[in-house]
XYZ file of C-alpha atoms in Angstrom:
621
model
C 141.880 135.758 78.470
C 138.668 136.302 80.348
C 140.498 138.479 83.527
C 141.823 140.698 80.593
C 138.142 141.101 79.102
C 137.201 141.617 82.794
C 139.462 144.240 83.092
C 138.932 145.922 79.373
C 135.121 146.124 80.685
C 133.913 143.741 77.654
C 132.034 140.818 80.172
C 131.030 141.719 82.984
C 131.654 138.949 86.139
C 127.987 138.465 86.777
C 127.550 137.280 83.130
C 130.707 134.843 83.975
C 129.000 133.435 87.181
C 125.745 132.933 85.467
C 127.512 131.367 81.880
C 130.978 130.221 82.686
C 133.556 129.562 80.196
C 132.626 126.642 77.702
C 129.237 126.002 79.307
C 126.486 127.986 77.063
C 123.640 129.975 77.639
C 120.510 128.809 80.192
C 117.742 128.170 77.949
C 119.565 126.500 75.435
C 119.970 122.515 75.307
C 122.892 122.663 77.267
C 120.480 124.105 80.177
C 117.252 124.103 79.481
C 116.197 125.451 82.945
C 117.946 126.720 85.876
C 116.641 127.938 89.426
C 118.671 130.533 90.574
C 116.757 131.624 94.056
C 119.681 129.630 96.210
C 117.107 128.674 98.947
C 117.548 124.872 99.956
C 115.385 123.322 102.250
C 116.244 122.236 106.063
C 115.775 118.388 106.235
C 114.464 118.339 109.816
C 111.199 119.371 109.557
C 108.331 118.548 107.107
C 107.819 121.469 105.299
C 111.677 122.062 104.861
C 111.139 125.541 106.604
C 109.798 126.928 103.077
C 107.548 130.139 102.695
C 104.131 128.830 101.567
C 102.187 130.196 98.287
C 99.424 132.307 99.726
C 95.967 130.588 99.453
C 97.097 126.846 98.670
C 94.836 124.033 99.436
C 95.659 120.546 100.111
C 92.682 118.041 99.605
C 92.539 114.857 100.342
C 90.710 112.812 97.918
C 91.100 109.525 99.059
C 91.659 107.967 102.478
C 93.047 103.562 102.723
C 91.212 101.899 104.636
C 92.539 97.927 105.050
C 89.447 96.701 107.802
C 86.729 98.863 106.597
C 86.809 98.860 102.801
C 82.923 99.856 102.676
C 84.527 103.439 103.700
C 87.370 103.780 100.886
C 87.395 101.874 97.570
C 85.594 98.896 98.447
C 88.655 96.620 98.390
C 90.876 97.758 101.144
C 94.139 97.699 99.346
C 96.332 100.075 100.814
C 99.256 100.602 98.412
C 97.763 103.680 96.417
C 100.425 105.363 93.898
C 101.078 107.204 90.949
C 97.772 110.000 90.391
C 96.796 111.442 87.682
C 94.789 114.710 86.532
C 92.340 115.691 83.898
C 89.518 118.021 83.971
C 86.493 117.174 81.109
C 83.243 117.985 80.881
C 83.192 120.675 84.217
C 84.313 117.823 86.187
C 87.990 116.596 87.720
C 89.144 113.396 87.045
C 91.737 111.601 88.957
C 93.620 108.153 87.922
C 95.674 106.364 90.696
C 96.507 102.505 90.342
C 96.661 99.992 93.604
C 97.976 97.164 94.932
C 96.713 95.150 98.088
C 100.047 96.035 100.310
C 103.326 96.115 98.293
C 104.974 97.852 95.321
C 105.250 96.267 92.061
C 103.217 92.773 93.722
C 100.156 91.520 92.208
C 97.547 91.924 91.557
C 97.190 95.260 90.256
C 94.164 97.509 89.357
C 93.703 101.150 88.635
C 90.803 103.061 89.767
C 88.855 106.632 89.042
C 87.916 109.601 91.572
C 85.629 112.524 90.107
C 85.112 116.257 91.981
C 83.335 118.961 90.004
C 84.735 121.541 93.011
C 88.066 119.978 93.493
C 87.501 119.686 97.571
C 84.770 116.868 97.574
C 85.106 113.249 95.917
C 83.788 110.569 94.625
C 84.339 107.050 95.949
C 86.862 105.453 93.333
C 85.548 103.159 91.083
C 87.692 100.252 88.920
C 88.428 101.411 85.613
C 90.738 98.956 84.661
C 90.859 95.502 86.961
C 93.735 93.192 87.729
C 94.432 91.452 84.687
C 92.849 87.981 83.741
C 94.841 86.163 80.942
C 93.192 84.078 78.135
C 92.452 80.598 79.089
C 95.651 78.676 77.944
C 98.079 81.955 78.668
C 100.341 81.428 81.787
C 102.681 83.904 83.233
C 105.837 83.090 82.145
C 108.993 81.796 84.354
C 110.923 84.236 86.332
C 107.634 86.994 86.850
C 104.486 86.527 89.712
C 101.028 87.357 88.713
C 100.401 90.885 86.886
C 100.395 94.187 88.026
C 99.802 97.614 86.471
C 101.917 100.326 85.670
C 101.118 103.927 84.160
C 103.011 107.343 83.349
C 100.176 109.189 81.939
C 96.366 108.425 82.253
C 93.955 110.411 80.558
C 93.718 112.633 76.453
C 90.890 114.731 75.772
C 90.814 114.520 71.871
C 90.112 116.757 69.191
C 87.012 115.821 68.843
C 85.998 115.610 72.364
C 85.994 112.430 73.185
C 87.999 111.572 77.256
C 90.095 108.521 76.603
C 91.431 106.450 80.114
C 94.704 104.706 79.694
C 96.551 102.246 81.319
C 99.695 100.043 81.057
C 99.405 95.920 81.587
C 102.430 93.325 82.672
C 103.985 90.809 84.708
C 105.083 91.635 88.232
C 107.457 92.035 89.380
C 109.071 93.792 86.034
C 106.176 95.132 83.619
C 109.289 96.764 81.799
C 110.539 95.756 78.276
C 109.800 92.002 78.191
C 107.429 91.717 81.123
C 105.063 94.165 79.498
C 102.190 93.443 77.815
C 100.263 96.459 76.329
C 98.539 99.804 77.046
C 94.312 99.673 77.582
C 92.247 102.005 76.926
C 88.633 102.761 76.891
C 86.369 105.574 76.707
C 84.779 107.730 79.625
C 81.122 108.959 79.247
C 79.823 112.175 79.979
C 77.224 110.496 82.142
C 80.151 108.721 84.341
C 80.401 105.523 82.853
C 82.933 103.703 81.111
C 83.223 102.152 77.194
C 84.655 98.585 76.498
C 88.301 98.284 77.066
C 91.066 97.555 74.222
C 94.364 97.297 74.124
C 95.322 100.410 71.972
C 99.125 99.311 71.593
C 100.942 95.837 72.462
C 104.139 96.029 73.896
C 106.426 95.717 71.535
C 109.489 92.850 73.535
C 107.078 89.969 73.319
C 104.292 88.466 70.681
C 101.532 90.137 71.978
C 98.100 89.915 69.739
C 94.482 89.816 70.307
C 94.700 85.716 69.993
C 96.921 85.491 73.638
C 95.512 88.519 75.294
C 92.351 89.562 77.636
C 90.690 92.346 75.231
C 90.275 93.040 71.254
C 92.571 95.919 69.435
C 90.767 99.191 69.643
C 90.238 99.036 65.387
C 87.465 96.246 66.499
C 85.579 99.118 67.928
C 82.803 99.790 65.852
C 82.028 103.180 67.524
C 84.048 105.761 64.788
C 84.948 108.816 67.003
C 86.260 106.594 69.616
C 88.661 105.090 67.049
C 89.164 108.578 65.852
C 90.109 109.544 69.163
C 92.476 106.550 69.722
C 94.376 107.220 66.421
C 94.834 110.966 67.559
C 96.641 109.775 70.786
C 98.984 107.507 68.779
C 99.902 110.498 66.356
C 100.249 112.747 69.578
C 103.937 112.904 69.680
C 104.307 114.482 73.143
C 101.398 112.601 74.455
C 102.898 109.043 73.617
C 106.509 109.974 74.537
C 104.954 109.259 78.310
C 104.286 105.708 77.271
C 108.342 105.461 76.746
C 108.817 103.922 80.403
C 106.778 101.059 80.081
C 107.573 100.322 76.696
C 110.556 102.067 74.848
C 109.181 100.427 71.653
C 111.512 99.469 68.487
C 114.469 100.890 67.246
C 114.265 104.599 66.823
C 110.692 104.690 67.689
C 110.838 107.551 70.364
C 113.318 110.317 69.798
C 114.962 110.334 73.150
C 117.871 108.539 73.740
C 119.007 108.088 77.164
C 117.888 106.536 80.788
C 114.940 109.164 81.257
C 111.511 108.824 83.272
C 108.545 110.221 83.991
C 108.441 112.870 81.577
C 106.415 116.088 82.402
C 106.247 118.936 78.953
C 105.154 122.242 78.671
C 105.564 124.963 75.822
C 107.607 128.360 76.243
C 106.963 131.454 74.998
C 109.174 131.238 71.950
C 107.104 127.005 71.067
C 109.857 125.169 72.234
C 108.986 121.873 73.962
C 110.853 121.803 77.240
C 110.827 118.219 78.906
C 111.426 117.015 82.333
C 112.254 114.007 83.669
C 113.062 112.329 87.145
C 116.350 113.100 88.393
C 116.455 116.472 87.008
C 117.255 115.450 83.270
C 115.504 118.172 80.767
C 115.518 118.516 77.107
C 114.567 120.784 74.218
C 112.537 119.986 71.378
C 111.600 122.729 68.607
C 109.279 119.981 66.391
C 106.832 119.413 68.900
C 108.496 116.377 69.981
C 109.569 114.655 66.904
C 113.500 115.058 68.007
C 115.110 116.451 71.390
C 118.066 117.658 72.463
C 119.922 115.391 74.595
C 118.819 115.232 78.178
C 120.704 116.781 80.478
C 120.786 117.295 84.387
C 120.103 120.716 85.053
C 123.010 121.440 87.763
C 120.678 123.605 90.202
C 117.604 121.815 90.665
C 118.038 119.158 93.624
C 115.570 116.230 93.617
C 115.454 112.426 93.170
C 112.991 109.706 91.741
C 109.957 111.106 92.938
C 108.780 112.570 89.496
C 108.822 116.520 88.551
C 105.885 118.507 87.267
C 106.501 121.546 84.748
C 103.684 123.379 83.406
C 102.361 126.768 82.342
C 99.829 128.520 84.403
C 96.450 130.120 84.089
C 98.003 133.752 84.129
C 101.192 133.103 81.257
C 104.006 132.473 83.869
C 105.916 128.602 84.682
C 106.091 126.442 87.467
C 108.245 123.165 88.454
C 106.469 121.458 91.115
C 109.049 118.664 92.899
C 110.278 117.552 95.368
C 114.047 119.242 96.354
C 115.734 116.157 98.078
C 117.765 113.293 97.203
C 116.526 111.570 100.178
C 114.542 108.930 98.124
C 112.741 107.201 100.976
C 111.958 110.392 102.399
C 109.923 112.530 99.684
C 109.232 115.890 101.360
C 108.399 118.822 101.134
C 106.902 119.129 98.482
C 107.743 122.355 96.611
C 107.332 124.476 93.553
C 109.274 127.413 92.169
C 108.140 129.860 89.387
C 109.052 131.426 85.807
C 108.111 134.419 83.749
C 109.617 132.286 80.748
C 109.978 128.930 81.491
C 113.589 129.191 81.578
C 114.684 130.505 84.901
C 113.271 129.910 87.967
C 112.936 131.551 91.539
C 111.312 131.345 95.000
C 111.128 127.985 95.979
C 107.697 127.380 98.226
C 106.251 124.598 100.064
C 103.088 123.492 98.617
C 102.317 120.344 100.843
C 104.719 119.958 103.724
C 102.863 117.646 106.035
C 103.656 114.077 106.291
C 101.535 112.274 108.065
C 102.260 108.749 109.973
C 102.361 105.853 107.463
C 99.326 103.330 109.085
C 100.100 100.246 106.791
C 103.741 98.972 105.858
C 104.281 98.273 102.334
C 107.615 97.575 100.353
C 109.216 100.841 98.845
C 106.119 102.987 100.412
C 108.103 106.221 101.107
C 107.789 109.005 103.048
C 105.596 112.066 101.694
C 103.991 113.804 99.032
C 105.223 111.964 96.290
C 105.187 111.471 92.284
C 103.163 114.780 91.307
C 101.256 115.371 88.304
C 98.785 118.191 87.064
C 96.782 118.298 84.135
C 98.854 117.898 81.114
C 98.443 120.467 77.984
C 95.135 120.077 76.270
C 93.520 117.618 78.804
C 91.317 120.686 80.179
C 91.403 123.759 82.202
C 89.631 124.299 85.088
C 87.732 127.571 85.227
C 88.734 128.816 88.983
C 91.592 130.800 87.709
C 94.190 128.321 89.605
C 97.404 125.288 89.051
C 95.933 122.006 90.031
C 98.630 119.206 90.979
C 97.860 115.634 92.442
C 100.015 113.069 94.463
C 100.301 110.199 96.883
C 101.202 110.676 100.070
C 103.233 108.048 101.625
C 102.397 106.010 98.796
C 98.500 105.414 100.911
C 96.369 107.843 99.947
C 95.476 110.332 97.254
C 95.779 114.271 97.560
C 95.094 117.413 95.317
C 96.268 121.239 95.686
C 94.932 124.168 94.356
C 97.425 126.476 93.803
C 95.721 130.435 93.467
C 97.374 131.883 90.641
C 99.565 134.625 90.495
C 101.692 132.748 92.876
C 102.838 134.844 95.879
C 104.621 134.659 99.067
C 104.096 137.814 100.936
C 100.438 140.050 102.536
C 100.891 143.589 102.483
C 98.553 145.697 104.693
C 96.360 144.142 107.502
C 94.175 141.493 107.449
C 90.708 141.870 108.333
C 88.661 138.254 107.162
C 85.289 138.068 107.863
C 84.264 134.321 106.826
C 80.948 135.389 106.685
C 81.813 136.883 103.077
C 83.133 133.395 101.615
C 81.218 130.956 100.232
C 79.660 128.244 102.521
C 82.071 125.177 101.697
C 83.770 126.818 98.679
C 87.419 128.114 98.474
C 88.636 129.685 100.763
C 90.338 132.937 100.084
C 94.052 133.796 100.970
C 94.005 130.726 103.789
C 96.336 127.396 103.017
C 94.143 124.800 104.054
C 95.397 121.129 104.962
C 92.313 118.973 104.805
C 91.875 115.546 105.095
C 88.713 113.229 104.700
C 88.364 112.820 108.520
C 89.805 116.332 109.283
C 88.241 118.691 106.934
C 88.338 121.960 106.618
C 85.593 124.278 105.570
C 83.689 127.524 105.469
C 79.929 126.473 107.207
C 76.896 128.108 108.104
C 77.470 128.166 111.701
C 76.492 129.973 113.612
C 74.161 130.858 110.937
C 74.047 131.348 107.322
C 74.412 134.870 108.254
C 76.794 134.664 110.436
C 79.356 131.890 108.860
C 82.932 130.495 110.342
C 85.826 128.718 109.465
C 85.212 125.031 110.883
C 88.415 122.509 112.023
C 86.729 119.179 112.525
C 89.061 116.469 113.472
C 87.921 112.656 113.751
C 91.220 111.230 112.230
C 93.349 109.107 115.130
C 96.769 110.125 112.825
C 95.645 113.210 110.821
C 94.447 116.563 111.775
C 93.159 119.909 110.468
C 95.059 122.640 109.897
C 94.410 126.386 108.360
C 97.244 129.134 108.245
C 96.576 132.863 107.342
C 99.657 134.226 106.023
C 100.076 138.059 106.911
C 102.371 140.724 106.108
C 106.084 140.133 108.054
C 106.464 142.606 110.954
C 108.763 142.269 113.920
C 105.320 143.552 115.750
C 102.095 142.277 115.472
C 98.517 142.497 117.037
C 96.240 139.255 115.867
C 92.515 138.723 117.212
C 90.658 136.006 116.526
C 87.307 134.091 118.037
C 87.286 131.081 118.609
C 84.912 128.244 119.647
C 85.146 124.560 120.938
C 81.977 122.655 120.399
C 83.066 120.269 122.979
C 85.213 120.553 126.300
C 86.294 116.729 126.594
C 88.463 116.231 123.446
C 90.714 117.111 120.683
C 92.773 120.287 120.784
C 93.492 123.720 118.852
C 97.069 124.836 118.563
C 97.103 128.644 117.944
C 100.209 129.396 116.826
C 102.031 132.350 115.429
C 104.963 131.524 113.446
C 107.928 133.207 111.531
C 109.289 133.181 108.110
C 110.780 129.799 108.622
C 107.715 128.341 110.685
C 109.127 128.859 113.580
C 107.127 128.781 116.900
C 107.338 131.151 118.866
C 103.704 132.084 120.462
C 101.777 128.854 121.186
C 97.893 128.525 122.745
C 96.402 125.771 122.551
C 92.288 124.603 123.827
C 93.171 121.389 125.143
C 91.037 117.984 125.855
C 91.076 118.832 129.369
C 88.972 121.678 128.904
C 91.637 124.463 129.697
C 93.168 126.920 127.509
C 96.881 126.799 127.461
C 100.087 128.767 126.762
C 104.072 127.234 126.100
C 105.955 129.264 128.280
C 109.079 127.863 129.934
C 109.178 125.477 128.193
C 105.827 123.523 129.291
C 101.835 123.789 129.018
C 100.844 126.321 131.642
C 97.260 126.573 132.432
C 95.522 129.846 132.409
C 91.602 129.769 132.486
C 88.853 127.176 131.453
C 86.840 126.959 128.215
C 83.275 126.393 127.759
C 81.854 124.461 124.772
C 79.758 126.152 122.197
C 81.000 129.405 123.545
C 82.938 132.015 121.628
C 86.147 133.241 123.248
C 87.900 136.627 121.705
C 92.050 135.981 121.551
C 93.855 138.807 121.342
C 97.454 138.394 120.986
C 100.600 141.175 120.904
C 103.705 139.867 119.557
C 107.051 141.676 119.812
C 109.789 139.927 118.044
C 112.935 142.344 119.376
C 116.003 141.120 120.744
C 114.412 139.664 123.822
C 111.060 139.249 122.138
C 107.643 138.618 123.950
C 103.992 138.151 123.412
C 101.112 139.328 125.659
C 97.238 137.720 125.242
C 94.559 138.777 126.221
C 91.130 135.984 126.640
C 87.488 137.428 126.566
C 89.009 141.049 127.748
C 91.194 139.815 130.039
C 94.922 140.007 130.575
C 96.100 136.461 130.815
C 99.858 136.940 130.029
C 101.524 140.049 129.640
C 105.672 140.296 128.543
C 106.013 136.214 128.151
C 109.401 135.222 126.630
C 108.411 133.815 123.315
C 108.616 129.993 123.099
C 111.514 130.955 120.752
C 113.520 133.665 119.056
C 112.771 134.969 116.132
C 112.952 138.295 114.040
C 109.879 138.764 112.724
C 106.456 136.994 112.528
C 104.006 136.377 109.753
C 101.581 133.342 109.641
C 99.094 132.372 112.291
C 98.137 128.739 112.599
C 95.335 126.960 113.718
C 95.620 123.162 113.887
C 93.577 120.236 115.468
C 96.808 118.444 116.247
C 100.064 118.570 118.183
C 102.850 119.795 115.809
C 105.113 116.956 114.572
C 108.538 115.877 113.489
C 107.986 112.155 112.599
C 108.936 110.489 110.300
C 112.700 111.734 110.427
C 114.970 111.394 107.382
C 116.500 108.553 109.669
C 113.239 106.901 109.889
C 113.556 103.199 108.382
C 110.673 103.038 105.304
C 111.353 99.173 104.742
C 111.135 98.557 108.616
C 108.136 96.531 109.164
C 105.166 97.773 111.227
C 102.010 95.957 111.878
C 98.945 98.742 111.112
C 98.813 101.636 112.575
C 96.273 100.532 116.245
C 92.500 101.840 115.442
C 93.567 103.384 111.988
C 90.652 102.384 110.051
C 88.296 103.621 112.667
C 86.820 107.254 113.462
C 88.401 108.841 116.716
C 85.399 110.893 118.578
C 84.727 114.045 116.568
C 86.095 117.275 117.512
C 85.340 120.701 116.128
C 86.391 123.966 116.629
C 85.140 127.304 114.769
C 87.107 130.640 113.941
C 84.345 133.299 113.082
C 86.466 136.496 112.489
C 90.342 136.920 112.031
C 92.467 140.400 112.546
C 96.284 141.042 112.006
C 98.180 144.314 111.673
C 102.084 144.093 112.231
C 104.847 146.616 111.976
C 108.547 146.526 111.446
């Protein structure tokens, strides 16, 4: 029937592709979403070979630390999981819970970070400590101690007030019968917290106020905070995240199914659209008082590791996940966009470094891992940008600030002056991969006149890394000064890559004091640096069949016609990075193979800083 429609010009065989016979239309609750960009990722290398969104920033907000707890949390524990956002009161607040090394192994607490920038945090404080039953309460056969467990941790409620939430049970299994009941308790503007309560029992076992560690939140005698408890229970959408811990009693939650880790946001036309782990979505037009049945939407890859979905600051969509079904390797991690919600395109790497993994822990995977950004209503940050949190390797605690409209591509040349940007604030049109002992910042150096972009570098695993995107040219002339403020140690890579972050011009300022290029496949020396001394790089790439580079130090040739470290056919990022590239962990790479701690992780390595003060690009086709 439908080749003699074909041929009778009544469907066209575009229309076929897209909505084949007995499958019906994307957007409805057959399909809720669908990404139709057909870009996979390579599983070799960290990033996936992805196109990065111009201008994203990866922060890290917290940094394990097993030996010296005085410079994390104060505890040392180094299983860190599980993040999550809210921004109140012109200030970010993140939620993470912890455990001292494993997954799902007591005890359990869950602690609280606050920015008001987004790049610099506080030390994490205990919002909710490991569990201490009732005198007379014992943990009951079969479980080991108590642990904590969470799919959603903060509401701002209509009348103001910033509720923290959290989920209590018995480890190994706070599911179903091992749970116990949600806490919650009230966060002051000043910083501090309100009592804690349970707010809801879980409903497999005989949980009360007589055989558990706090009072029901209706003991409160503060009004507006029970106000503002009540309004989370009647938030439909809100409590449908609590379904994981606790799928309640019959018919209590309108999804049916074997669903996790739900993520919402609201299209154009109100419809809910839910996501889940494992790539299960779901329509609801009652603002979550029935859904559609979940179903796996067909073209979006991805695993366990959780799924973001939100609207951004300028009207359009984004899924933020992770487009693997390697489970115990979680990278990169990626987002693709919307102009309705419904179908989605470009997919871009928004954090594609994986660091090594210093402490072994059961199920710690690989990568940036179970994402989360701030959920409808719970505040919008003013800066005009998608904020998203994660762990990475299940250790420590990241953010990214994702510059809204999302883009991929520079047109015309670049001509950054850092002395324009704001000392230590965002940094415009650079993605920036910045850890605690590696940041990376606009400072006043050499003067507040006269500002740069600074690499510092005192991690012994980590490093520094900024990338200016530019337009894609199979030519292109870059300059750049640089300066090392030592001779002795650490190293810059100056790399130009392609489309695909390929490598194919590499420098590099080495420890030994000599700048460097990678031609013939090894380090080749070409002239010493000083420290504290400002060195003009001029580089000419040529990407032809046959392609080469030419560079030029301080005025002087130093290479002219190299073969480039590899082919490519066009360029369009330049890199600067306080590290030697690398390709460990490998999707082969063992996650439950035991390691003792990483040697002199929880120590400083000397510091090393270089300085970029001005940065020029032009390229041609």
């Amino acid at each position: 029937m439908y080749e003699s429609l074909l041929l009778a010009g009544v469907v066209c065989l575009s229309c076929l592709l897209i909505h084949p016979p007995g499958r019906a239309q994307t957007g409805s609750e057959h399909e809720p979403v669908r990404y139709v960009g057909g870009v996979g990722i390579d599983p070799a290398p960290h990033d996936g070979r992805l196109r990065p969104p111009v201008g994203v920033a990866n922060y890290q907000t917290f940094r394990a630390n097993r030996t010296h707890p005085e410079r994390a949390e104060g505890f040392g524990w180094t299983y860190n999981h599980a993040p999550m956002l809210a921004y109140w009161n012109d200030t970010f607040y993140q939620e993470y819970l912890s455990n001292p090394v494993d997954e799902h192994i007591a005890p359990g607490h869950t602690l609280i970070a606050t920015s008001r920038d987004g790049r610099e945090w506080s030390k994490p404080v205990v919002v909710f400590p490991a569990y201490e039953p009732p005198k007379g309460v014992t943990v009951p056969k079969g479980y080991h101690g108590y642990m904590m467990h969470q799919r959603m941790g903060f509401f701002v409620a209509p009348n103001g007030r910033l509720l923290a939430l959290a989920f209590h049970g018995h480890a190994e299994d706070p599911f179903g019968p091992g749970g116990i009941g949600r806490v919650v308790r009230e966060i002051y503007k000043d910083g501090t917290f309100g009592p804690i309560y349970f707010i809801r029992y879980a409903s497999h076992g005989k949980w009360n106020e007589k055989n558990t560690s706090y009072p029901f939140y209706t003991r409160s005698a503060d009004t507006g905070f029970v106000e503002a408890c009540k309004a989370f229970l009647s938030n439909r959408l809100m409590m449908l995240q609590c379904r994981d811990e606790d799928p309640g009693p019959k018919d209590f939650y309108p999804i049916k199914g074997d669903v996790e880790a739900l993520s919402f946001y609201h299209r154009k036309d109100g419809k809910v659209v839910a996501l889940w782990k494992w790539a299960m979505c779901a329509l609801s037009a009652d603002e979550g008082l029935t859904f559609s049945k979940p179903v796996k939407a067909p073209t979006f890859t991805t695993d366990g590791a959780k799924a973001w979905g939100q609207k951004t600051p300028d009207g359009r969509y984004a899924i933020v996940y992770v487009p693997t079904t390697h489970s115990e390797h979680r990278y990169p991690l990626a987002m693709v966009t919307s102009d309705d919600g419904i179908i989605f395109d470009d997919l871009l790497v928004v954090h594609g470094e994986v660091p090594p993994r210093r402490f072994f822990g059961r199920w710690k995977d690989y990568g940036p891992q179970y994402v989360r950004g701030i959920e409808e209503g719970n505040g919008v940050p003013p800066d005009n940008a998608m904020w998203i949190t994660y762990s990475v390797n299940k250790e420590d605690m990241w953010v990214s600030r994702i510059p809204v409209p999302v883009r991929y591509r520079v047109e015309g040349p670049v001509e950054d002056n850092f002395s324009k940007m704001e000392t230590g604030g965002h940094i415009l049109d650079w993605n920036i991969y910045s850890p605690k002992w590696a940041p990376v910042r606009v400072v006043d150096f050499p003067s507040a006149a006269e500002k740069s972009l600074e690499l510092r570098d005192e991690d012994p695993y980590d490093y520094a890394k900024a990338v200016r995107v530019f337009q894609e040219g199979m030519k292109a002339e870059i300059g750049a000064t640089v300066l090392a403020r030592q001779a002795d140690k650490g190293l810059l890579d100056i790399e130009v890559l392609d489309r695909f972050g390929n490598r194919p011009v590499r420098l590099r300022f080495d420890a030994d004091g000599q700048i460097k290029a990678f031609m013939g496949g090894a380090w080749t020396n070409l002239q010493p640096y000083k420290p504290d001394t400002w060195h003009k790089v001029d580089i000419a790439v040529n990407a032809s069949p046959f392609g080469h580079f030419s560079l030029t130090i301080d005025g002087r040739n130093a290479i002219d016609h190299a073969p480039l470290a590899e082919a490519v056919l066009s360029v369009e990022r330049l890199s600067f990075r306080t590290g030697p590239y690398r390709d460990w962990p490998t999707r082969e790479t063992n996650n439950e193979a035991k390691h003792p701690p990483l040697e002199g992780a929880d120590d400083p390595a000397p510091l090393a800083a270089f300085n970029v003060k001005t940065v020029r690009i032009v390229s041609a086709s």
